[in-house]
mmCIF file of C-alpha atoms and ligand atoms in Angstrom:
data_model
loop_
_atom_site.group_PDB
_atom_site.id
_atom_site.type_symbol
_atom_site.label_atom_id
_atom_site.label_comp_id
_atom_site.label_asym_id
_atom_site.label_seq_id
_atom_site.Cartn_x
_atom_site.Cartn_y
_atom_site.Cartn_z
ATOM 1 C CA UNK A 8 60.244 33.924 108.078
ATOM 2 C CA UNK A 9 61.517 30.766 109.385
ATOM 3 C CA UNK A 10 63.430 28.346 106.915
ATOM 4 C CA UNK A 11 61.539 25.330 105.908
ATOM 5 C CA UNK A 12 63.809 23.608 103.977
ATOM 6 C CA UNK A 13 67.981 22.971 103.783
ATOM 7 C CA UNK A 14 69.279 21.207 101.152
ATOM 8 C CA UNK A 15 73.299 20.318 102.111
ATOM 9 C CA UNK A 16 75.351 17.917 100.707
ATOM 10 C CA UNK A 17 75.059 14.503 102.385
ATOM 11 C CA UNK A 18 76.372 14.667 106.056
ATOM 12 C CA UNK A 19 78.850 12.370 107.276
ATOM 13 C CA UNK A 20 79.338 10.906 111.223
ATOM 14 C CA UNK A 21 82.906 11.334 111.897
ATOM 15 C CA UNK A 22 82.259 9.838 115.592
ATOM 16 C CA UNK A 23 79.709 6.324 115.492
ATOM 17 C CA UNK A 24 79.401 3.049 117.769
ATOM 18 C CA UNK A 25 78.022 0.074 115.353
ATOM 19 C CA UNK A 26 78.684 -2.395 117.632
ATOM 20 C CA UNK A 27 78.770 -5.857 115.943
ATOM 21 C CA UNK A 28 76.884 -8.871 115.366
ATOM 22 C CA UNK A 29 72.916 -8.898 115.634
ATOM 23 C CA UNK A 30 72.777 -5.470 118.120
ATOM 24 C CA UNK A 31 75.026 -3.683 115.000
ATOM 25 C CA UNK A 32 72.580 -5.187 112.111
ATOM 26 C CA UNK A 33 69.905 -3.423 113.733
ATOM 27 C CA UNK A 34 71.058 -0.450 114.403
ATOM 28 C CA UNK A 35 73.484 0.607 110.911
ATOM 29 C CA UNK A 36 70.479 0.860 108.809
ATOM 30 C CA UNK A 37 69.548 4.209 110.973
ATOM 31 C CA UNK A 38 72.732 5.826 110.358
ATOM 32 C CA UNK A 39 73.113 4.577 106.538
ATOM 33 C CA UNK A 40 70.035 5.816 105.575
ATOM 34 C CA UNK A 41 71.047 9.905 106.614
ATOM 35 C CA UNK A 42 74.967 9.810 106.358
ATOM 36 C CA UNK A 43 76.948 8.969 103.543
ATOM 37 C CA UNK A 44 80.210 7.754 105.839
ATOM 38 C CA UNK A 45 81.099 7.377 109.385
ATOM 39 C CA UNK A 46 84.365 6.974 111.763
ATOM 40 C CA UNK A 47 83.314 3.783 113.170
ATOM 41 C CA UNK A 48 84.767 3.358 116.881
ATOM 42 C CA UNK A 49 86.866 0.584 117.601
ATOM 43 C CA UNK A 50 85.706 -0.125 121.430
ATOM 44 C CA UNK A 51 83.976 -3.414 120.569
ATOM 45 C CA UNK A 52 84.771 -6.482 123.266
ATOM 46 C CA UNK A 53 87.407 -7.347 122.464
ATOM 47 C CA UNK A 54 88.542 -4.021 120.738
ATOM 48 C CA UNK A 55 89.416 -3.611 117.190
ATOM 49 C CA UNK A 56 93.084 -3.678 117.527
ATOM 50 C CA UNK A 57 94.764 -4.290 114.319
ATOM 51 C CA UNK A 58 94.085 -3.563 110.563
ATOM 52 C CA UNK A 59 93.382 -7.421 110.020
ATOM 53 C CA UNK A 60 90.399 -7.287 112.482
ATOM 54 C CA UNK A 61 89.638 -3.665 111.122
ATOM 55 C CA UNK A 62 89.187 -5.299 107.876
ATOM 56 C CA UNK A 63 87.097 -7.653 109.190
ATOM 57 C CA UNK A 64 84.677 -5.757 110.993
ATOM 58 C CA UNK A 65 84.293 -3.279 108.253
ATOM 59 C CA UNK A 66 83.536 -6.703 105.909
ATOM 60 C CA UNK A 67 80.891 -7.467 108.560
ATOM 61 C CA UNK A 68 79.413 -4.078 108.437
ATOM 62 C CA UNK A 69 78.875 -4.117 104.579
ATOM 63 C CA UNK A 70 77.266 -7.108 104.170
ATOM 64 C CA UNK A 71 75.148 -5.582 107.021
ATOM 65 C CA UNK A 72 73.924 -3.052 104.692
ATOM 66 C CA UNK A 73 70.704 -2.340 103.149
ATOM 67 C CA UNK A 74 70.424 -3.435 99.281
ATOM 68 C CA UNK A 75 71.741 -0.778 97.795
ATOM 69 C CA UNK A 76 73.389 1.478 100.125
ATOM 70 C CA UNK A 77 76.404 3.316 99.500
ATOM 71 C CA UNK A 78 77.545 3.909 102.885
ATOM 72 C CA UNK A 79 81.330 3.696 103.495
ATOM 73 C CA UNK A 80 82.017 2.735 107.016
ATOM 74 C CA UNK A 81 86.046 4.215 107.904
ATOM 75 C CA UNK A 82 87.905 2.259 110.707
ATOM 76 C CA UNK A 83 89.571 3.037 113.595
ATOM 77 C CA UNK A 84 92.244 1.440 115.337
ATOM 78 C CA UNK A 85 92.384 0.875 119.628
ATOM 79 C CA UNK A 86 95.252 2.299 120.687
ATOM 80 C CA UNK A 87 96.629 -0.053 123.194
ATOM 81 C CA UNK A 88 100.236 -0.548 124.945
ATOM 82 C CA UNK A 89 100.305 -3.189 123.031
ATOM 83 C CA UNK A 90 100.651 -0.966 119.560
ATOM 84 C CA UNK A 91 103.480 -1.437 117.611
ATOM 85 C CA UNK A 92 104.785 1.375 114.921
ATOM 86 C CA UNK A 93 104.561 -1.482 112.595
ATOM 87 C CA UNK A 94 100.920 -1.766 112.846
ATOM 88 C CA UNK A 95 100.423 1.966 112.500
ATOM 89 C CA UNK A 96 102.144 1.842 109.338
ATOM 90 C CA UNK A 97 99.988 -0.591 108.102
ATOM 91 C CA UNK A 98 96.894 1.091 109.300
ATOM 92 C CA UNK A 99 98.527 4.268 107.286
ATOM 93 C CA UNK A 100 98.830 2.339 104.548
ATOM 94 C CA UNK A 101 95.373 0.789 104.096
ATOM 95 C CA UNK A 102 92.617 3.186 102.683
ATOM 96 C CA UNK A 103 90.270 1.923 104.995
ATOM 97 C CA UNK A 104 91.853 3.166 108.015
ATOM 98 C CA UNK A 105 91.287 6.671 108.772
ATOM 99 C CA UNK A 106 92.518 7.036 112.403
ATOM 100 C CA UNK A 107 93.718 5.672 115.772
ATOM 101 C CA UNK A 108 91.021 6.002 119.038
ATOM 102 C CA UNK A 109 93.377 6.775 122.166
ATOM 103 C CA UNK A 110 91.181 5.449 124.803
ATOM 104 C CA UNK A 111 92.620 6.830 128.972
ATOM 105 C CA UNK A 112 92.266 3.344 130.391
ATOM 106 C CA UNK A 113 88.589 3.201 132.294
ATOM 107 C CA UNK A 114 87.297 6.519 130.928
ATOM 108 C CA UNK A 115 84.233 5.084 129.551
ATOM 109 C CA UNK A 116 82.074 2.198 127.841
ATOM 110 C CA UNK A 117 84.782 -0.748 126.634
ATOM 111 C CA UNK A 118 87.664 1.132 127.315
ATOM 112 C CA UNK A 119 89.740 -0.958 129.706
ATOM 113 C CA UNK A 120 91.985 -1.959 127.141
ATOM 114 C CA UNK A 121 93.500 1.632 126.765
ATOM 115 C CA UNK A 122 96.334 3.735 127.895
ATOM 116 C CA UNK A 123 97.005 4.292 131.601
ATOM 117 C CA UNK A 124 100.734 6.092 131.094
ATOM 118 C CA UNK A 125 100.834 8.482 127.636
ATOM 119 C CA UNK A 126 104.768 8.400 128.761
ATOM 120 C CA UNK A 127 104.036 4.956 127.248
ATOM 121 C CA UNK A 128 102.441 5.395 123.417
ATOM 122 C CA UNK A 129 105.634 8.037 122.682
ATOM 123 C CA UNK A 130 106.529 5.453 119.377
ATOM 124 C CA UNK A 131 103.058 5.187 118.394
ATOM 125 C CA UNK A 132 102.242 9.258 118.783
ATOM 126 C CA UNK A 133 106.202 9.351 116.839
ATOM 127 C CA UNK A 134 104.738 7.149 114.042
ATOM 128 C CA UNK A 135 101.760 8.804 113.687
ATOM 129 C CA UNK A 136 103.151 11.652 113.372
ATOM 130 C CA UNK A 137 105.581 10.503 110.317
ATOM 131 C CA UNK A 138 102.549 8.473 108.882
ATOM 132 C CA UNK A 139 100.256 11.300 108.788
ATOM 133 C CA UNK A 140 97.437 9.345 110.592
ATOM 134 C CA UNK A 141 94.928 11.154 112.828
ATOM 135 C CA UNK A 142 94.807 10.519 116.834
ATOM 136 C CA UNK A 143 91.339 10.480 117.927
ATOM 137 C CA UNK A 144 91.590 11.054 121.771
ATOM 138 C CA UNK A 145 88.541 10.371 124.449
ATOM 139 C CA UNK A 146 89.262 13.298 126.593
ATOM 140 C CA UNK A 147 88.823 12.437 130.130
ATOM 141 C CA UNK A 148 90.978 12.796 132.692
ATOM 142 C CA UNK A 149 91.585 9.113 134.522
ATOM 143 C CA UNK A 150 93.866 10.705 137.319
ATOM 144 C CA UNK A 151 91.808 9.665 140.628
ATOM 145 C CA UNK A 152 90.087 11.918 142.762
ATOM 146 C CA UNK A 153 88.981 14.004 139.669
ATOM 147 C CA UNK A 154 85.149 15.478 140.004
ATOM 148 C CA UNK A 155 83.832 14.011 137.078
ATOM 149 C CA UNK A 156 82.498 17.397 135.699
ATOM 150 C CA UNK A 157 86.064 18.249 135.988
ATOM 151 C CA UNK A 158 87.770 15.306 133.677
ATOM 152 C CA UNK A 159 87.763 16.840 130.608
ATOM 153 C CA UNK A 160 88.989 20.296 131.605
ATOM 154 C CA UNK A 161 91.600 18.326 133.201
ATOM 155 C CA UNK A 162 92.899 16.482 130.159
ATOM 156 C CA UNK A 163 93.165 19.361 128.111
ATOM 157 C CA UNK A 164 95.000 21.093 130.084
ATOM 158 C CA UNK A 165 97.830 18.623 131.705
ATOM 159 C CA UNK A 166 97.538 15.817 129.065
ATOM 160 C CA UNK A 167 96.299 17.121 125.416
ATOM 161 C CA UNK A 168 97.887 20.330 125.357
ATOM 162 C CA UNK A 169 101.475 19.141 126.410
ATOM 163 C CA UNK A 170 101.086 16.044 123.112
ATOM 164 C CA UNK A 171 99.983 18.595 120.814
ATOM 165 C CA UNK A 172 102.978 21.030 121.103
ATOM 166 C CA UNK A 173 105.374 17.588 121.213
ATOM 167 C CA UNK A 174 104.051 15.906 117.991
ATOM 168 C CA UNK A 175 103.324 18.966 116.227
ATOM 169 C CA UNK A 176 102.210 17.821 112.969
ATOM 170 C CA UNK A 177 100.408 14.854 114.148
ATOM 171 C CA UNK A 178 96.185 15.523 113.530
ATOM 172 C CA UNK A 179 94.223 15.549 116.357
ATOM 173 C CA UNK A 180 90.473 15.099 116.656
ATOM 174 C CA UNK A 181 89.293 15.774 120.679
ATOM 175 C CA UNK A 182 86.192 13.534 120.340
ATOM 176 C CA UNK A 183 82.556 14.691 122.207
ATOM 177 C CA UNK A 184 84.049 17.876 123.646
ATOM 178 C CA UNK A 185 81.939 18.907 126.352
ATOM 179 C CA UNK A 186 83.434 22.072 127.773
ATOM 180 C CA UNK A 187 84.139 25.935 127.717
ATOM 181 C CA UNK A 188 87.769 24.971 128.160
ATOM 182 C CA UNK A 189 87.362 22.169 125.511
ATOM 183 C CA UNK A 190 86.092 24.642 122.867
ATOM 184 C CA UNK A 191 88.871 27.136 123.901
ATOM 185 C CA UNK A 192 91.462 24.806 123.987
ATOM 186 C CA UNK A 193 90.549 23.700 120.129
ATOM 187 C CA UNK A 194 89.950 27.180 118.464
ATOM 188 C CA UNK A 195 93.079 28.189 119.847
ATOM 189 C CA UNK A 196 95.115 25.435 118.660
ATOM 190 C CA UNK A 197 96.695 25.192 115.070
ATOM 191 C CA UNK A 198 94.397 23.723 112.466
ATOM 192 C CA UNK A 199 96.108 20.458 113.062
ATOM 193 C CA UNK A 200 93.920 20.064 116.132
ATOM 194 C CA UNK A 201 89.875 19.708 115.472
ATOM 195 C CA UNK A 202 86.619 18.072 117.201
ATOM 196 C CA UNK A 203 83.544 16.819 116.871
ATOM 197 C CA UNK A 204 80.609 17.686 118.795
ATOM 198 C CA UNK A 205 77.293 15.144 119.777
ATOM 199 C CA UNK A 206 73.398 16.552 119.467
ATOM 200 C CA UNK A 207 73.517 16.032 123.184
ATOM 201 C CA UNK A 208 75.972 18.276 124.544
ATOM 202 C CA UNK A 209 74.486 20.559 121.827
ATOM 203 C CA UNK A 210 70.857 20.739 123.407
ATOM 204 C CA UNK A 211 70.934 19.480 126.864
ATOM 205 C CA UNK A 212 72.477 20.635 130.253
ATOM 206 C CA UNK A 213 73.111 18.486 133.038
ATOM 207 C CA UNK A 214 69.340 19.228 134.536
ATOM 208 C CA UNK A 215 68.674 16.858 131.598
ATOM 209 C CA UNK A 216 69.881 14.171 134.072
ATOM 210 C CA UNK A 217 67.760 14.593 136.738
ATOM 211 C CA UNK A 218 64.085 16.079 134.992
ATOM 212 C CA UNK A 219 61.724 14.784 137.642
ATOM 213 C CA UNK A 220 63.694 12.208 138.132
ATOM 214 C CA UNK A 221 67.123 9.542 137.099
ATOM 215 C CA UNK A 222 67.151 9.831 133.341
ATOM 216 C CA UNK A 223 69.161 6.684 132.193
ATOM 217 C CA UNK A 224 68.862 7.872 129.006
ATOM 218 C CA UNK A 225 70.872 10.984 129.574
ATOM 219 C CA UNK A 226 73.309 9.789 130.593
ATOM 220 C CA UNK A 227 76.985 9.421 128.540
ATOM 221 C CA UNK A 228 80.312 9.932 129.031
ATOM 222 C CA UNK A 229 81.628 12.959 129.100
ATOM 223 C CA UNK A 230 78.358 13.349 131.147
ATOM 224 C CA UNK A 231 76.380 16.465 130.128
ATOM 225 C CA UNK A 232 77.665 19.676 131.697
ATOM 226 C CA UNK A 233 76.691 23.202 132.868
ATOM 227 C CA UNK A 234 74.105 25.794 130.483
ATOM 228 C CA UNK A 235 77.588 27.653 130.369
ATOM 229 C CA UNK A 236 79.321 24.896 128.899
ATOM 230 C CA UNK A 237 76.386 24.445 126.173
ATOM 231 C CA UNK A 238 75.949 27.990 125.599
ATOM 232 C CA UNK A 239 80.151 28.144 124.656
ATOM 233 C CA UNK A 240 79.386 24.949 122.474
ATOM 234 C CA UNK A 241 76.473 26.434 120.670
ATOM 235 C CA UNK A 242 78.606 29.466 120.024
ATOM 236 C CA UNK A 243 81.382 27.741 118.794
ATOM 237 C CA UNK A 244 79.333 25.864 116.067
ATOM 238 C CA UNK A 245 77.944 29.044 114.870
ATOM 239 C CA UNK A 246 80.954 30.645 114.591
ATOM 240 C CA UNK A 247 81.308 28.315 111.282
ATOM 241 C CA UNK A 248 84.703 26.836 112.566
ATOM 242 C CA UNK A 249 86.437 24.626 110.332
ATOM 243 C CA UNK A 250 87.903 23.181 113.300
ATOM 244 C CA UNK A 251 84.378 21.784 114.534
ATOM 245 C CA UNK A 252 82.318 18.758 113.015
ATOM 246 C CA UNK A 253 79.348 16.471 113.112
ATOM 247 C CA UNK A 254 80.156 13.205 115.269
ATOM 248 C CA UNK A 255 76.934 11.670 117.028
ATOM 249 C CA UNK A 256 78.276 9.433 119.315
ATOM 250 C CA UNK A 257 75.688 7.725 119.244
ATOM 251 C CA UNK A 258 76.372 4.611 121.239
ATOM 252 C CA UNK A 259 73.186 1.944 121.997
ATOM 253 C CA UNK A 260 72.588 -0.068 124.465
ATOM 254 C CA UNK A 261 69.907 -2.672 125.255
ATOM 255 C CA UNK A 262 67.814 -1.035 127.449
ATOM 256 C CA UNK A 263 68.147 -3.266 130.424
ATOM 257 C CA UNK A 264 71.314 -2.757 130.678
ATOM 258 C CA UNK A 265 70.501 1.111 130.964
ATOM 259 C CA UNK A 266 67.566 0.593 133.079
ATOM 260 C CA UNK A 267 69.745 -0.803 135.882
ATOM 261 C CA UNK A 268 71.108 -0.284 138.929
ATOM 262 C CA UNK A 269 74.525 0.260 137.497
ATOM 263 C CA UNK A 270 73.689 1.487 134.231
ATOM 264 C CA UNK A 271 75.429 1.521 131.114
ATOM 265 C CA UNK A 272 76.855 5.463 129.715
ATOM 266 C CA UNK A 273 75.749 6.148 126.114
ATOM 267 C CA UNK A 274 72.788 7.947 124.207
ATOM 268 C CA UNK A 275 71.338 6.433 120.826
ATOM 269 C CA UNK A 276 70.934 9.128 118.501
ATOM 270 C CA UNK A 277 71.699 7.943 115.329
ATOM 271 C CA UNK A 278 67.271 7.940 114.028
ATOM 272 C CA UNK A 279 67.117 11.591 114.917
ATOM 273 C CA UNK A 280 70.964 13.131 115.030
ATOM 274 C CA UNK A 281 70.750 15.085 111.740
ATOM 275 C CA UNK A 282 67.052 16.684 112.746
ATOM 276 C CA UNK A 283 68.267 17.278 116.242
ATOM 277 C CA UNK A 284 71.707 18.932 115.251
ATOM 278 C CA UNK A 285 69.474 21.596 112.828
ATOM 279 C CA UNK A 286 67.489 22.134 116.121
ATOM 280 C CA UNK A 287 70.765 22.957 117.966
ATOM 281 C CA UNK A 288 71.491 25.327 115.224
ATOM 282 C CA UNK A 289 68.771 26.932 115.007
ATOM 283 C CA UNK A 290 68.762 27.649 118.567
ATOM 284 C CA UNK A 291 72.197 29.428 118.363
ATOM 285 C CA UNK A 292 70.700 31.196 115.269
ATOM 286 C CA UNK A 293 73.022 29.962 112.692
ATOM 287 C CA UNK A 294 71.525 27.130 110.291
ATOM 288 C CA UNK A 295 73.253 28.456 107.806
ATOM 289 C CA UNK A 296 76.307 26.836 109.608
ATOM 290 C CA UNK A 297 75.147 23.472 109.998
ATOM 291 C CA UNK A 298 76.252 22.830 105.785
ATOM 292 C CA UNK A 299 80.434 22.977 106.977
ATOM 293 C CA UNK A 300 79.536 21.423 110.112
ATOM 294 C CA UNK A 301 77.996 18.172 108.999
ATOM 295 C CA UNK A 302 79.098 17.968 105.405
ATOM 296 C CA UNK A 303 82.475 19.926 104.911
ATOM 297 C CA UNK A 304 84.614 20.624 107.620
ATOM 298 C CA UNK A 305 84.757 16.396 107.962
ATOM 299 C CA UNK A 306 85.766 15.597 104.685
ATOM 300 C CA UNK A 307 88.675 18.146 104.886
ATOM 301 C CA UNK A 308 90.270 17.619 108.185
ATOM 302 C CA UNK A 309 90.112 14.149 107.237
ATOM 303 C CA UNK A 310 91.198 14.448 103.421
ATOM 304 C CA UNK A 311 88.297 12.915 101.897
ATOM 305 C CA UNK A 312 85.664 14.267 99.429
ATOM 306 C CA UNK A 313 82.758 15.875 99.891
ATOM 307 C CA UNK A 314 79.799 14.405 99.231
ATOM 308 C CA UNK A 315 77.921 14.957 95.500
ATOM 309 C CA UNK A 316 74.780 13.403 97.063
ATOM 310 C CA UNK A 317 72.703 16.068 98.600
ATOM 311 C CA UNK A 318 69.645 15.280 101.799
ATOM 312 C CA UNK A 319 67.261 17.869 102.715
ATOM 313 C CA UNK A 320 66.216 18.802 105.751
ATOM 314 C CA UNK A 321 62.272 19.645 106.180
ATOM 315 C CA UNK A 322 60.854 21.742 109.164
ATOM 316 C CA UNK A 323 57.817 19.313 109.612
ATOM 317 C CA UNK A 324 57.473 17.712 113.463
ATOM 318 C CA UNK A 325 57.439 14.128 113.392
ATOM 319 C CA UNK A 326 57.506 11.594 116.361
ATOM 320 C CA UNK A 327 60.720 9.818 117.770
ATOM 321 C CA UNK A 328 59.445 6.227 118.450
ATOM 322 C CA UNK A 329 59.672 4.635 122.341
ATOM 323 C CA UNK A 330 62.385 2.375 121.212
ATOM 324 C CA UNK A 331 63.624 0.487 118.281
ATOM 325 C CA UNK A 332 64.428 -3.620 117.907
ATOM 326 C CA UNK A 333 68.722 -4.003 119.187
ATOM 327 C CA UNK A 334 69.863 -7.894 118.915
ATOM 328 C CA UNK A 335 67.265 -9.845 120.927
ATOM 329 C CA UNK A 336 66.045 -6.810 122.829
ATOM 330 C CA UNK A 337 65.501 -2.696 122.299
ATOM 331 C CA UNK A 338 67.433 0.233 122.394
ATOM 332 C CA UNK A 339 65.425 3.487 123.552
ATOM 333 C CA UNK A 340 66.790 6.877 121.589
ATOM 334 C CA UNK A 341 67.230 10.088 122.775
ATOM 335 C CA UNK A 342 63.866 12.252 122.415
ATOM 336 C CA UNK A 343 62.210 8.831 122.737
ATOM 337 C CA UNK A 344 58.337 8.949 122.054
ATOM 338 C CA UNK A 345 58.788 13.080 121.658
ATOM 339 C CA UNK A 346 58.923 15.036 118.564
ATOM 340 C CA UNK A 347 61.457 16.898 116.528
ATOM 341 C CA UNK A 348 61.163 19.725 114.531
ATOM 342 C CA UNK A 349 63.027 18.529 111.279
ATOM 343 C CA UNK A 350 62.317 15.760 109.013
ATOM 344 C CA UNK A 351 65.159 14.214 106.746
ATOM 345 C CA UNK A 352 64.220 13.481 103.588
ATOM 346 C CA UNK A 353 67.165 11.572 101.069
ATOM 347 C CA UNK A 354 67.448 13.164 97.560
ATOM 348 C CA UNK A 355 66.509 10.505 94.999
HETATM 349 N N1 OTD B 420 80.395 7.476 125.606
HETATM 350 N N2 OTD B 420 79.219 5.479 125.712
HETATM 351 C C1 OTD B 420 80.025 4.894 124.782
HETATM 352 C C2 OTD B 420 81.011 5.600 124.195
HETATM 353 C C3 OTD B 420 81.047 7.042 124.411
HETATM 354 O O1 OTD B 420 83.052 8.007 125.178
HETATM 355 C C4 OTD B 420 82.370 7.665 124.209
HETATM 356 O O2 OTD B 420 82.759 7.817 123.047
HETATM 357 C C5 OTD B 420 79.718 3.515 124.402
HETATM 358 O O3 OTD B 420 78.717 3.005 124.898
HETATM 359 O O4 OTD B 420 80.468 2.918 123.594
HETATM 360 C C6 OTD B 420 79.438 6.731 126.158
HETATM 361 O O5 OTD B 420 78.766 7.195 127.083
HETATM 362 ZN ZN1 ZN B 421 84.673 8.846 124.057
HETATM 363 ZN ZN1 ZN B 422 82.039 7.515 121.381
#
C-alpha cells in the first residue's frame, strides 16, 4: 500500500532567492513556514558583496518574518574580482556566513557582476581553502559558442574539475545540477564536493518548455534538459547520496517580466517545493530517501545541526493557486492552478 504519511525532521533549502524589499516580504513567509533554514543567494541588484551588507540583508529578512518564526536565513557572499582574502576571512569568521556564490559572469539572472577569468579568484579559492568556507559555484559554461544544453557539461569538465583537484580541501557545492555528467562528476568526486538538486530538474524534461506551446514558466537557468538527464537525477537521489541535497531554487519574478518578449529565467517553487520533491521521489521509488535528502545530508556538508522540529508530509491532493501577491504585482508558481499529491502539514 502506498504511504500516506512521512514524518522527517524539518527540511532545510540550502539553495533560495528572497530577493529584498516588498517582492522578498511577500514571498519569505512561503519558504519559512516549511523549512527551518535556507542558503539565501546573494544575486540581489546590486549583489550582496561583503559581510557588512550580508548582515544587513539578513537583518532585513528577520524583521520580515512572521510573528513567531524561527527561521534562520544563512548568507552568502558574491564572489566578485573585486574579493579580497580579507573579506573572506571575515565572512569565515562571522556565524552568519555559510558560503561564497561563484557566479561565471552572464550565466544567469543578476549575475553580471561575477567572474569572467577563474585564473583571476586563485587568492580567494587559496583563502577559502585555509578558511574552511564552502564555494557555491553556478555551473554554466560562459565560453561563447556553447549550445546552451551543453553549458553545464562543459563546466564540469574544463572548469570545476581542474579547481577541485587544485584546492583540494576547499568544499564545493555544484548548485541546480542538471546533467548525467553533473551527477557523475559529483558522486565521483571526494566528499568534499556535493550538490543540490531543484523540484524542477527532478520532474520535468525539456518538453516541459514547449507543452502546446512557450511555457515562461518553465523556464530557468540551467534550462531543463533531456528525460536522460532526469532519469540519471532521479537515480542519483534514490541512491541516498550524502553528496546530494534539497535546494529549490526557487527564484520569483513578477510575472510581467516573465510574460515578455524577453523573459526573465527562474521558477517559483518555494509554496509547493517540499510536496513536489516527495512526488519526485516517489516516482524514482525511493521516499524513504527524501529524510537525508531534505533534512540531513544539508546540515552535515554544511556543519550545522539537524533539525529537532519534525513536518509531516500527507498524501492528500490539494490545489497550487494561479499566482500569489510579489511587491506591487504577482508571481505565478510552478504547478500553478494544478494539484499536488502531498500536503505539508507543520508539527505543533
Ligand atoms: N536560475 N533564475 C535565477 C537564479 C537561478 O541560476 C540560478 O541560481 C534568478 O532569477 O535569480 C534562474 O533561472
Ligand atoms: Zn545558479
Ligand atoms: Zn539560484
Amino acid at each position: 500500500m502506498a504511504t500516506a504519511a512521512l514524518t522527517i525532521p524539518r527540511p532545510d533549502d540550502w539553495h533560495l532567492h528572497l530577493r529584498d524589499g516588498a517582492p522578498m516580504r511577500a514571498v519569505v513567509g512561503h519558504t519559512a513556514a516549511v523549512f527551518g533554514r535556507a542558503i539565501v543567494m546573494p544575486n540581489l541588484r546590486p549583489p550582496v558583496e561583503t559581510v557588512a551588507q550580508a548582515e544587513a540583508y539578513r537583518a532585513r529578512i528577520l524583521e520580515a518574518l512572521p510573528a513567531g518564526s524561527r527561521f534562520e536565513p544563512l548568507m552568502t557572499l558574491y564572489l566578485t574580482p573585486r574579493t579580497t582574502a580579507e573579506e573572506v576571512a571575515r565572512a569565515a569568521a562571522s556565524p552568519h556566513v555559510h558560503g561564497i556564490k561563484l557566479y561565471p559572469a552572464g550565466a544567469t539572472t543578476n549575475s553580471d557582476a561575477g567572474v569572467a577569468d577563474l585564473g583571476g579568484i586563485e587568492a580567494v579559492l587559496a583563502a577559502m581553502e585555509e578558511h574552511d568556507l564552502p564555494l557555491l559555484v553556478h555551473g554554466e559554461s560562459i565560453e561563447p559558442g556553447i549550445d546552451v544544453f551543453d553549458r553545464e557539461a562543459v563546466f564540469v569538465e574544463r572548469q570545476l574539475a581542474p579547481l577541485c583537484e587544485r584546492f583540494p580541501r576547499l568544499r564545493v557545492v555544484l548548485e541546480h545540477i542538471t546533467t548525467a555528467d553533473a551527477v557523475e562528476f559529483v558522486l565521483g568526486a571526494p566528499p568534499t564536493v556535493a550538490a543540490t538538486i531543484t523540484p524542477q530538474h527532478l520532474l520535468l524534461d525539456r518538453n516541459a518548455l514547449f507543452d502546446g506551446g512557450i511555457r515562461p514558466h518553465h523556464w530557468c537557468l540551467p534550462v531543463l534538459k533531456r528525460r536522460r538527464h532526469r532519469e540519471a537525477l532521479l537515480r542519483a537521489v534514490a541512491s541516498g547520496s550524502p553528496k546530494l541535497f534539497l535546494g529549490t531554487d526557487s527564484a520569483p519574478h513578477e510575472v510581467g517580466t516573465k510574460h515578455a518578449a524577453c523573459g526573465c529565467a527562474g521558477i517559483f517553487s518555494a509554496p509547493l517545493a517540499l510536496p513536489l520533491y516527495a512526488e519526485a521521489f516517489e516516482e524514482a521509488g525511493a521516499l524513504h530517501a527524501l529524510e537525508g535528502f531534505a533534512s540531513r545530508h544539508g546540515p552535515a556538508f554544511y556543519r550545522l545541526p539537524v533539525a529537532t522540529e519534525t513536518v509531516t508530509l500527507r498524501r492528500e491532493p490539494w490545489s497550487v493557486s494561479a499566482s500569489y501577491p510579489f511587491g506591487e504585482g504577482h508571481v505565478v508558481p510552478l504547478r500553478a492552478g494544478g494539484t499536488v499529491a502531498w500536503r505539508v502539514e507543520s508539527a505543533p
